[in-house]
Every structure is written in structure tokens, then in C-alpha cells.
Short mmCIF file of N, CA and C and ligand atoms in Angstrom, two decimals:
data_model
loop_
_atom_site.label_atom_id
_atom_site.label_comp_id
_atom_site.label_asym_id
_atom_site.label_seq_id
_atom_site.Cartn_x
_atom_site.Cartn_y
_atom_site.Cartn_z
N MET A 230 0.84 -1.24 -0.06
CA MET A 230 0.04 0.08 0.00
C MET A 230 0.88 1.28 -0.05
N ASN A 231 0.58 2.25 -0.78
CA ASN A 231 1.35 3.38 -0.95
C ASN A 231 0.69 4.44 -0.15
N VAL A 232 1.37 4.90 0.99
CA VAL A 232 0.90 6.13 1.65
C VAL A 232 1.83 7.24 1.46
N ASP A 233 1.07 8.44 1.20
CA ASP A 233 1.79 9.53 1.00
C ASP A 233 2.75 10.00 1.92
N PRO A 234 3.97 10.49 1.67
CA PRO A 234 4.94 10.76 2.87
C PRO A 234 4.29 11.67 3.88
N TYR A 235 3.56 12.71 3.46
CA TYR A 235 3.06 13.80 4.41
C TYR A 235 2.02 13.03 5.26
N GLU A 236 1.23 12.22 4.73
CA GLU A 236 0.03 11.55 5.45
C GLU A 236 0.85 10.73 6.54
N LYS A 237 1.78 9.97 6.00
CA LYS A 237 2.69 8.95 6.99
C LYS A 237 3.24 9.91 8.14
N PHE A 238 3.95 11.01 7.77
CA PHE A 238 4.38 11.82 8.87
C PHE A 238 3.38 12.36 9.91
N TRP A 239 2.23 12.72 9.37
CA TRP A 239 1.18 13.20 10.38
C TRP A 239 0.55 12.12 11.14
N MET A 240 0.40 10.93 10.60
CA MET A 240 0.12 9.72 11.25
C MET A 240 0.97 9.44 12.41
N TRP A 241 2.16 9.59 12.15
CA TRP A 241 3.26 9.26 13.30
C TRP A 241 3.14 10.55 14.40
N MET A 242 2.93 11.71 13.75
CA MET A 242 2.86 12.85 14.72
C MET A 242 1.60 12.82 15.62
N ALA A 243 0.59 12.18 15.19
CA ALA A 243 -0.52 12.15 16.06
C ALA A 243 -0.28 11.06 17.08
N GLY A 244 0.25 10.04 16.77
CA GLY A 244 0.83 9.15 17.79
C GLY A 244 1.79 9.97 18.80
N VAL A 245 2.61 10.59 18.34
CA VAL A 245 3.58 11.28 19.19
C VAL A 245 2.89 12.36 20.13
N ILE A 246 1.90 12.92 19.73
CA ILE A 246 1.14 14.01 20.50
C ILE A 246 0.33 13.10 21.52
N VAL A 247 -0.33 11.99 21.36
CA VAL A 247 -1.02 11.36 22.12
C VAL A 247 -0.25 10.77 23.28
N ALA A 248 1.02 10.32 22.88
CA ALA A 248 1.96 9.70 23.82
C ALA A 248 2.51 10.95 24.77
N ALA A 249 2.68 12.11 24.15
CA ALA A 249 3.03 13.27 24.95
C ALA A 249 2.05 13.57 26.10
N PHE A 250 0.79 13.49 25.68
CA PHE A 250 -0.39 13.87 26.61
C PHE A 250 -0.49 12.82 27.67
N VAL A 251 -0.50 11.59 27.33
CA VAL A 251 -0.48 10.37 28.18
C VAL A 251 0.74 10.57 29.25
N GLY A 252 1.96 10.92 28.50
CA GLY A 252 3.06 10.98 29.41
C GLY A 252 3.05 12.11 30.44
N THR A 253 2.33 13.29 30.03
CA THR A 253 2.20 14.49 30.94
C THR A 253 1.42 13.99 32.13
N ILE A 254 0.33 13.35 31.93
CA ILE A 254 -0.72 12.90 32.87
C ILE A 254 0.11 11.86 33.86
N ALA A 255 0.80 10.92 33.21
CA ALA A 255 1.58 9.95 34.19
C ALA A 255 2.61 10.65 34.98
N TYR A 256 3.32 11.67 34.46
CA TYR A 256 4.24 12.30 35.05
C TYR A 256 3.71 13.16 36.28
N THR A 257 2.68 14.01 35.94
CA THR A 257 2.09 14.76 37.06
C THR A 257 1.46 13.97 38.25
N ALA A 258 1.01 12.95 37.80
CA ALA A 258 0.33 11.96 38.79
C ALA A 258 1.41 11.47 39.63
N ARG A 259 2.61 11.06 39.15
CA ARG A 259 3.61 10.63 40.04
C ARG A 259 4.37 11.66 40.83
N ALA A 260 4.60 12.84 39.91
CA ALA A 260 5.49 13.84 40.77
C ALA A 260 4.71 14.73 41.65
N TYR A 261 3.44 14.85 41.42
CA TYR A 261 2.50 15.88 42.28
C TYR A 261 1.65 15.17 43.25
N THR A 262 1.51 13.65 42.97
CA THR A 262 0.62 12.95 43.85
C THR A 262 -0.78 13.21 43.54
N LEU A 263 -1.44 12.46 42.84
CA LEU A 263 -3.05 12.59 42.54
C LEU A 263 -3.74 12.68 43.90
N ALA A 264 -4.37 13.81 44.23
CA ALA A 264 -4.97 13.93 45.64
C ALA A 264 -5.82 15.26 45.62
N PRO A 265 -6.56 15.38 46.53
CA PRO A 265 -7.38 16.62 46.63
C PRO A 265 -6.36 17.85 46.77
N PRO A 266 -6.56 18.91 46.23
CA PRO A 266 -5.63 19.86 45.86
C PRO A 266 -5.14 20.62 47.20
N SER A 267 -6.03 20.62 48.29
CA SER A 267 -5.53 21.40 49.51
C SER A 267 -5.85 20.62 50.62
N HIS A 268 -5.41 20.84 51.76
CA HIS A 268 -5.59 20.17 53.08
C HIS A 268 -5.73 18.79 52.98
N VAL A 269 -4.64 18.22 52.55
CA VAL A 269 -4.62 16.65 52.37
C VAL A 269 -4.41 16.01 53.89
N GLU A 270 -5.65 15.59 54.34
CA GLU A 270 -5.68 14.88 55.69
C GLU A 270 -6.42 13.54 55.38
N MET A 271 -5.68 12.40 55.71
CA MET A 271 -6.32 11.19 55.34
C MET A 271 -6.92 10.49 56.54
N ILE A 272 -7.84 9.48 56.45
CA ILE A 272 -8.55 8.80 57.44
C ILE A 272 -8.84 7.45 56.95
N ASP A 273 -9.08 6.55 57.65
CA ASP A 273 -9.42 5.17 57.46
C ASP A 273 -10.89 5.23 57.34
N PRO A 274 -11.45 5.15 56.18
CA PRO A 274 -12.99 5.30 56.00
C PRO A 274 -13.81 4.19 56.94
N THR A 275 -13.21 3.00 56.94
CA THR A 275 -13.91 1.96 57.76
C THR A 275 -14.05 2.19 59.34
N GLN A 276 -12.99 3.02 59.69
CA GLN A 276 -12.87 3.34 61.18
C GLN A 276 -13.27 4.69 61.31
N ALA A 277 -13.89 5.51 60.53
CA ALA A 277 -14.09 6.89 60.71
C ALA A 277 -14.79 7.16 62.20
N MET A 278 -15.83 6.33 62.41
CA MET A 278 -16.44 6.69 63.74
C MET A 278 -15.69 6.58 64.93
N GLN A 279 -14.65 5.51 64.79
CA GLN A 279 -13.76 5.15 66.03
C GLN A 279 -12.61 6.21 66.04
N ASP A 280 -12.39 6.95 65.00
CA ASP A 280 -11.29 7.84 64.91
C ASP A 280 -11.52 9.03 65.88
N PRO A 281 -10.67 9.52 66.77
CA PRO A 281 -10.95 10.50 67.58
C PRO A 281 -11.38 11.83 66.97
N ARG A 282 -10.98 12.04 65.75
CA ARG A 282 -11.38 13.37 64.96
C ARG A 282 -12.79 13.27 64.60
N PHE A 283 -13.44 12.12 64.64
CA PHE A 283 -14.88 12.06 64.08
C PHE A 283 -15.72 11.30 65.05
N ALA A 284 -15.17 10.96 66.18
CA ALA A 284 -15.85 10.03 67.24
C ALA A 284 -17.16 10.79 67.85
N SER A 285 -17.19 12.08 67.93
CA SER A 285 -18.29 12.74 68.35
C SER A 285 -18.79 13.86 67.59
N PRO A 286 -19.48 13.47 66.34
CA PRO A 286 -19.85 14.59 65.41
C PRO A 286 -20.81 15.53 65.99
N GLY A 287 -20.88 16.67 65.48
CA GLY A 287 -21.53 17.79 66.11
C GLY A 287 -20.79 19.16 66.08
N VAL A 288 -21.34 20.07 66.87
CA VAL A 288 -20.72 21.33 66.89
C VAL A 288 -19.97 21.55 68.16
N THR A 289 -18.80 22.23 67.95
CA THR A 289 -17.74 22.58 69.06
C THR A 289 -17.61 24.04 69.04
N SER A 290 -17.64 24.73 70.15
CA SER A 290 -17.38 26.02 70.17
C SER A 290 -15.78 26.23 70.54
N LEU A 291 -15.10 26.75 69.59
CA LEU A 291 -13.68 27.13 69.82
C LEU A 291 -13.46 28.36 70.53
N PRO A 292 -12.26 28.55 71.14
CA PRO A 292 -11.97 29.88 71.70
C PRO A 292 -12.02 30.87 70.53
N ALA A 293 -12.31 32.14 70.95
CA ALA A 293 -12.34 33.29 69.96
C ALA A 293 -13.61 33.27 69.11
N GLY A 294 -14.50 32.48 69.61
CA GLY A 294 -15.90 32.47 69.00
C GLY A 294 -16.05 31.74 67.88
N GLU A 295 -14.97 30.82 67.39
CA GLU A 295 -15.10 30.22 66.16
C GLU A 295 -15.88 28.83 66.54
N GLN A 296 -16.47 28.37 65.60
CA GLN A 296 -17.33 27.17 65.67
C GLN A 296 -16.78 25.91 64.82
N GLN A 297 -16.76 24.81 65.18
CA GLN A 297 -16.37 23.70 64.40
C GLN A 297 -17.42 22.69 64.27
N VAL A 298 -17.72 22.25 63.07
CA VAL A 298 -18.73 21.31 62.87
C VAL A 298 -18.10 19.96 62.25
N ILE A 299 -18.26 18.87 62.89
CA ILE A 299 -17.77 17.60 62.55
C ILE A 299 -19.02 16.85 62.09
N MET A 300 -18.94 16.46 60.74
CA MET A 300 -20.01 15.59 60.22
C MET A 300 -19.54 14.45 59.36
N VAL A 301 -20.19 13.20 59.51
CA VAL A 301 -19.80 11.99 58.69
C VAL A 301 -20.81 11.73 57.70
N ALA A 302 -20.57 11.68 56.51
CA ALA A 302 -21.36 11.07 55.56
C ALA A 302 -21.43 9.70 55.29
N MET A 303 -22.63 9.26 55.15
CA MET A 303 -22.75 7.64 54.67
C MET A 303 -24.01 7.59 53.84
N ARG A 304 -24.07 6.46 53.06
CA ARG A 304 -25.44 6.32 52.33
C ARG A 304 -26.36 6.05 53.21
N TYR A 305 -27.46 6.91 53.46
CA TYR A 305 -27.91 8.00 52.80
C TYR A 305 -28.14 9.15 53.75
N ALA A 306 -27.17 9.42 54.56
CA ALA A 306 -27.42 10.39 55.64
C ALA A 306 -26.18 11.21 56.06
N TRP A 307 -26.41 12.22 56.66
CA TRP A 307 -25.22 13.00 57.37
C TRP A 307 -25.53 12.76 58.89
N LEU A 308 -24.40 12.61 59.63
CA LEU A 308 -24.39 12.50 60.89
C LEU A 308 -23.58 13.72 61.67
N PRO A 309 -24.27 14.50 62.43
CA PRO A 309 -25.59 14.49 62.80
C PRO A 309 -26.47 15.17 61.56
N PRO A 310 -27.83 14.76 61.61
CA PRO A 310 -28.55 15.35 60.58
C PRO A 310 -29.06 16.84 60.71
N GLU A 311 -28.70 17.50 61.93
CA GLU A 311 -28.90 18.91 62.03
C GLU A 311 -28.06 19.45 62.97
N VAL A 312 -27.39 20.70 62.58
CA VAL A 312 -26.55 21.30 63.42
C VAL A 312 -27.11 22.72 63.73
N HIS A 313 -26.66 23.28 64.82
CA HIS A 313 -27.11 24.70 65.09
C HIS A 313 -25.78 25.57 65.24
N VAL A 314 -25.68 26.56 64.39
CA VAL A 314 -24.42 27.36 64.65
C VAL A 314 -24.99 28.85 64.76
N THR A 315 -24.07 29.69 65.04
CA THR A 315 -24.27 31.05 65.29
C THR A 315 -23.93 31.98 64.12
N ALA A 316 -24.73 33.00 63.81
CA ALA A 316 -24.45 33.69 62.56
C ALA A 316 -23.26 34.70 62.83
N HIS A 317 -22.71 35.13 61.80
CA HIS A 317 -21.51 36.20 61.90
C HIS A 317 -20.23 35.61 62.63
N ARG A 318 -20.30 34.28 62.88
CA ARG A 318 -18.93 33.72 63.46
C ARG A 318 -18.61 32.72 62.68
N PRO A 319 -17.37 32.53 62.30
CA PRO A 319 -16.60 31.67 61.43
C PRO A 319 -17.00 30.11 61.87
N VAL A 320 -17.50 29.40 60.82
CA VAL A 320 -17.74 27.97 61.08
C VAL A 320 -16.69 27.11 60.24
N THR A 321 -16.07 26.19 60.85
CA THR A 321 -15.01 25.45 60.15
C THR A 321 -15.86 24.03 60.03
N PHE A 322 -16.00 23.43 58.70
CA PHE A 322 -16.72 22.26 58.60
C PHE A 322 -15.43 21.29 58.48
N ARG A 323 -15.70 20.10 59.11
CA ARG A 323 -14.71 19.00 59.00
C ARG A 323 -15.53 17.76 58.46
N LEU A 324 -15.41 17.27 57.47
CA LEU A 324 -16.35 16.23 56.84
C LEU A 324 -15.39 15.02 56.27
N THR A 325 -16.14 13.84 56.54
CA THR A 325 -15.40 12.60 55.95
C THR A 325 -16.47 11.70 55.61
N SER A 326 -16.22 10.68 54.71
CA SER A 326 -17.28 9.73 54.30
C SER A 326 -16.92 8.42 54.70
N MET A 327 -17.84 7.45 55.01
CA MET A 327 -17.60 6.12 55.53
C MET A 327 -17.67 5.20 54.31
N ASP A 328 -18.17 5.59 53.02
CA ASP A 328 -18.38 4.60 52.20
C ASP A 328 -17.89 5.29 50.79
N VAL A 329 -18.87 5.95 50.07
CA VAL A 329 -18.43 6.49 48.85
C VAL A 329 -18.30 7.90 48.61
N VAL A 330 -18.12 8.57 47.59
CA VAL A 330 -17.97 10.02 47.26
C VAL A 330 -19.31 10.65 47.55
N HIS A 331 -19.52 11.59 48.44
CA HIS A 331 -20.68 12.32 48.57
C HIS A 331 -20.27 13.84 48.33
N GLY A 332 -21.32 14.62 48.13
CA GLY A 332 -21.22 16.09 47.97
C GLY A 332 -21.87 16.86 49.16
N PHE A 333 -21.14 17.92 49.56
CA PHE A 333 -21.79 18.59 50.72
C PHE A 333 -21.91 20.01 50.19
N GLU A 334 -23.28 20.41 49.95
CA GLU A 334 -23.66 21.63 49.40
C GLU A 334 -24.59 22.33 50.34
N VAL A 335 -24.28 23.56 50.73
CA VAL A 335 -25.29 24.29 51.54
C VAL A 335 -25.99 25.11 50.56
N ALA A 336 -27.23 24.78 50.44
CA ALA A 336 -27.96 25.47 49.41
C ALA A 336 -28.14 26.96 49.67
N GLY A 337 -28.06 27.63 48.69
CA GLY A 337 -28.10 29.18 48.77
C GLY A 337 -26.91 29.90 49.26
N THR A 338 -25.74 29.17 49.50
CA THR A 338 -24.42 29.57 49.79
C THR A 338 -23.45 29.27 48.86
N ASN A 339 -22.24 29.74 49.00
CA ASN A 339 -21.05 29.03 48.26
C ASN A 339 -20.36 27.93 48.81
N ALA A 340 -20.93 27.44 50.11
CA ALA A 340 -20.33 26.38 50.79
C ALA A 340 -20.57 24.98 50.03
N ASN A 341 -19.41 24.50 49.48
CA ASN A 341 -19.68 23.37 48.54
C ASN A 341 -18.54 22.55 48.56
N THR A 342 -18.33 21.26 48.84
CA THR A 342 -17.14 20.51 48.76
C THR A 342 -17.68 19.03 48.51
N MET A 343 -16.59 18.28 47.90
CA MET A 343 -16.74 16.89 47.78
C MET A 343 -16.27 16.20 49.03
N VAL A 344 -16.99 15.20 49.43
CA VAL A 344 -16.48 14.47 50.77
C VAL A 344 -16.15 13.01 50.18
N VAL A 345 -14.77 12.80 50.15
CA VAL A 345 -14.21 11.68 49.54
C VAL A 345 -13.76 10.62 50.55
N PRO A 346 -14.07 9.48 50.64
CA PRO A 346 -13.69 8.41 51.60
C PRO A 346 -12.28 8.46 51.61
N GLY A 347 -11.71 8.23 52.94
CA GLY A 347 -10.22 8.24 53.06
C GLY A 347 -9.66 9.62 53.31
N TYR A 348 -10.28 10.69 53.11
CA TYR A 348 -9.92 12.05 53.32
C TYR A 348 -10.80 12.85 54.15
N VAL A 349 -10.24 13.83 54.77
CA VAL A 349 -11.01 14.84 55.53
C VAL A 349 -11.23 16.06 54.67
N SER A 350 -12.26 16.54 54.46
CA SER A 350 -12.57 17.68 53.79
C SER A 350 -12.75 18.83 54.78
N GLN A 351 -12.10 19.79 54.50
CA GLN A 351 -12.29 21.06 55.46
C GLN A 351 -12.54 22.43 54.88
N PHE A 352 -13.40 23.22 55.26
CA PHE A 352 -13.40 24.53 54.89
C PHE A 352 -14.11 25.44 56.02
N THR A 353 -13.96 26.81 55.90
CA THR A 353 -14.43 27.58 56.74
C THR A 353 -15.29 28.57 56.07
N THR A 354 -16.38 28.96 56.67
CA THR A 354 -17.39 29.87 56.07
C THR A 354 -18.19 30.52 57.21
N THR A 355 -18.75 31.70 56.88
CA THR A 355 -19.53 32.40 57.91
C THR A 355 -20.88 32.57 57.35
N PHE A 356 -21.95 32.26 58.18
CA PHE A 356 -23.42 32.66 57.76
C PHE A 356 -23.66 33.91 58.20
N ASP A 357 -24.21 34.78 57.47
CA ASP A 357 -24.59 36.08 57.80
C ASP A 357 -26.19 36.18 58.00
N LYS A 358 -26.84 35.31 57.45
CA LYS A 358 -28.33 35.32 57.48
C LYS A 358 -28.82 34.20 58.40
N PRO A 359 -29.52 34.52 59.51
CA PRO A 359 -29.97 33.48 60.26
C PRO A 359 -31.06 32.63 59.41
N GLY A 360 -31.30 31.52 59.84
CA GLY A 360 -32.29 30.57 59.03
C GLY A 360 -31.94 29.22 59.17
N LYS A 361 -32.91 28.47 58.25
CA LYS A 361 -32.63 27.05 58.11
C LYS A 361 -32.11 26.84 56.65
N TYR A 362 -30.91 26.14 56.64
CA TYR A 362 -30.25 25.93 55.44
C TYR A 362 -30.18 24.47 55.12
N LEU A 363 -30.41 24.20 53.91
CA LEU A 363 -30.56 22.76 53.43
C LEU A 363 -29.15 22.15 53.02
N VAL A 364 -28.75 21.11 53.52
CA VAL A 364 -27.41 20.51 53.09
C VAL A 364 -27.83 19.47 52.08
N ALA A 365 -27.54 19.50 50.79
CA ALA A 365 -27.76 18.58 49.90
C ALA A 365 -26.63 17.87 49.51
N CYS A 366 -26.74 16.49 49.17
CA CYS A 366 -25.81 15.70 48.64
C CYS A 366 -25.67 15.83 47.15
N ASN A 367 -24.57 16.53 46.61
CA ASN A 367 -24.65 16.80 45.07
C ASN A 367 -23.63 15.87 44.30
N GLU A 368 -23.37 14.62 44.92
CA GLU A 368 -22.60 13.67 44.10
C GLU A 368 -23.46 12.44 44.01
N PHE A 369 -23.72 11.95 42.96
CA PHE A 369 -24.54 10.69 42.86
C PHE A 369 -24.06 9.54 43.65
N CYS A 370 -24.50 9.11 44.77
CA CYS A 370 -24.02 8.10 45.55
C CYS A 370 -24.72 6.80 45.72
N GLY A 371 -25.81 6.75 45.04
CA GLY A 371 -26.63 5.54 44.98
C GLY A 371 -28.09 5.90 44.96
N THR A 372 -28.92 4.71 45.08
CA THR A 372 -30.31 4.89 44.83
C THR A 372 -30.93 5.80 45.74
N GLY A 373 -30.41 6.03 46.98
CA GLY A 373 -31.10 6.78 48.12
C GLY A 373 -30.56 8.50 47.95
N HIS A 374 -29.53 8.58 46.82
CA HIS A 374 -28.97 9.85 46.81
C HIS A 374 -29.85 11.14 47.02
N HIS A 375 -30.98 11.20 46.47
CA HIS A 375 -31.86 12.31 46.45
C HIS A 375 -32.45 12.49 47.89
N THR A 376 -32.33 11.59 48.90
CA THR A 376 -33.00 11.60 50.22
C THR A 376 -31.88 12.01 51.17
N MET A 377 -30.75 12.14 50.62
CA MET A 377 -29.52 12.53 51.51
C MET A 377 -29.31 13.87 51.69
N GLN A 378 -29.86 14.36 52.89
CA GLN A 378 -29.94 15.82 53.30
C GLN A 378 -29.59 15.86 54.82
N ALA A 379 -29.27 17.19 55.12
CA ALA A 379 -29.19 17.58 56.48
C ALA A 379 -29.62 19.08 56.66
N ALA A 380 -29.58 19.57 57.79
CA ALA A 380 -30.06 20.95 58.07
C ALA A 380 -29.01 21.76 58.88
N ILE A 381 -28.79 22.97 58.56
CA ILE A 381 -27.88 23.83 59.37
C ILE A 381 -28.82 24.87 59.82
N ILE A 382 -28.98 25.05 61.09
CA ILE A 382 -29.90 26.01 61.62
C ILE A 382 -28.93 27.14 62.12
N VAL A 383 -29.01 28.31 61.47
CA VAL A 383 -28.25 29.37 61.77
C VAL A 383 -28.94 30.37 62.69
N GLU A 384 -28.63 30.53 63.76
CA GLU A 384 -29.19 31.29 64.87
C GLU A 384 -28.51 32.77 65.11
N ALA A 385 -29.36 33.70 65.31
CA ALA A 385 -28.86 35.10 65.48
C ALA A 385 -28.01 35.11 66.72
N ALA A 386 -26.87 35.92 66.64
CA ALA A 386 -25.90 36.00 67.80
C ALA A 386 -26.85 36.44 69.02
N PRO A 387 -26.59 35.89 70.23
CA PRO A 387 -27.24 36.23 71.35
C PRO A 387 -26.90 37.79 71.73
CU1 CUA B 573 -24.55 11.15 49.16
CU2 CUA B 573 -25.58 11.54 47.09
#
């Protein structure tokens, strides 16, 4: 079969480009470790509830008025299903999953993170408006995904 030299050249070039792309992915995966981009904190998902960091889910008041919320995700619930926090004070959420990937989205706010088994997801936010906020799971996690929700009750500062 006679293949035009230019066509042959670009057939090889297509292969070289694909190899370069795959090589780039392989290199960055090894060199930078494929993992969540920030706050890489690991945990054994099967022992999450025995781990001292997640043994007592709920709200803790930290010195300086900060609040910390510990929550555990599992098919198809958040533990605890309802938390009470105070408005205008920073809230640090610490979340982990016992089974599959879940999504933690506080409806109507920009609070939104993936909850990946084996990792602790953490972010800090402040609620300015008192009220009841819905936490929806926004990663498809199974047949009960649409029922997986929790509530954050934001109370006015006393
Ligand atoms: Cu958990 Cu969807």
C-alpha cells in the first residue's frame, strides 16, 4: 500500500502527540501525587467513627468565638442530621465519608465540597443570615442519593 509521505508523517505525529499527553498525565500523577488539591488529611473510612477526630460528630465552640462542625457522610445520611451554629461567626466544617464519594452543598451559599472516603474535607465559612439551610448531597452516591440531606440552623447571635 502506498501512503503519501506527508500523510505518513502526520500519522506518526498524531501518535507522538497522544504519547506526550499520556506522558504528561503520568508524570504529574507521580510527581505531584494525585490527591485533593488542598488540606490533604487522610483517614481510614472503615474506622471513621472510631477515629478521635470524628468520634463525636456535632458542633464545638472554639476559643475566639469560632465554631467547628464535625459531620460524617454515609449512604444516605449525614451525621448529625441537624446542626445549630451562630451567625456572623466563622464555622469550620470537617467532613469525611464512610463509604463512597458524597457532595456537601449548603443550598443558597457558596459552601460546597466533595466528601471523599479516606480524606477529611475542611473549609471555613460564615453565615450572615439566620435561618434554616438545607445541606444537599450533590454527588450521585446510589439509589437513595436524592434523600440524603441535613439541615444547618443558623441562629442570630445572642
Ligand atoms: Cu450522598 Cu448523593
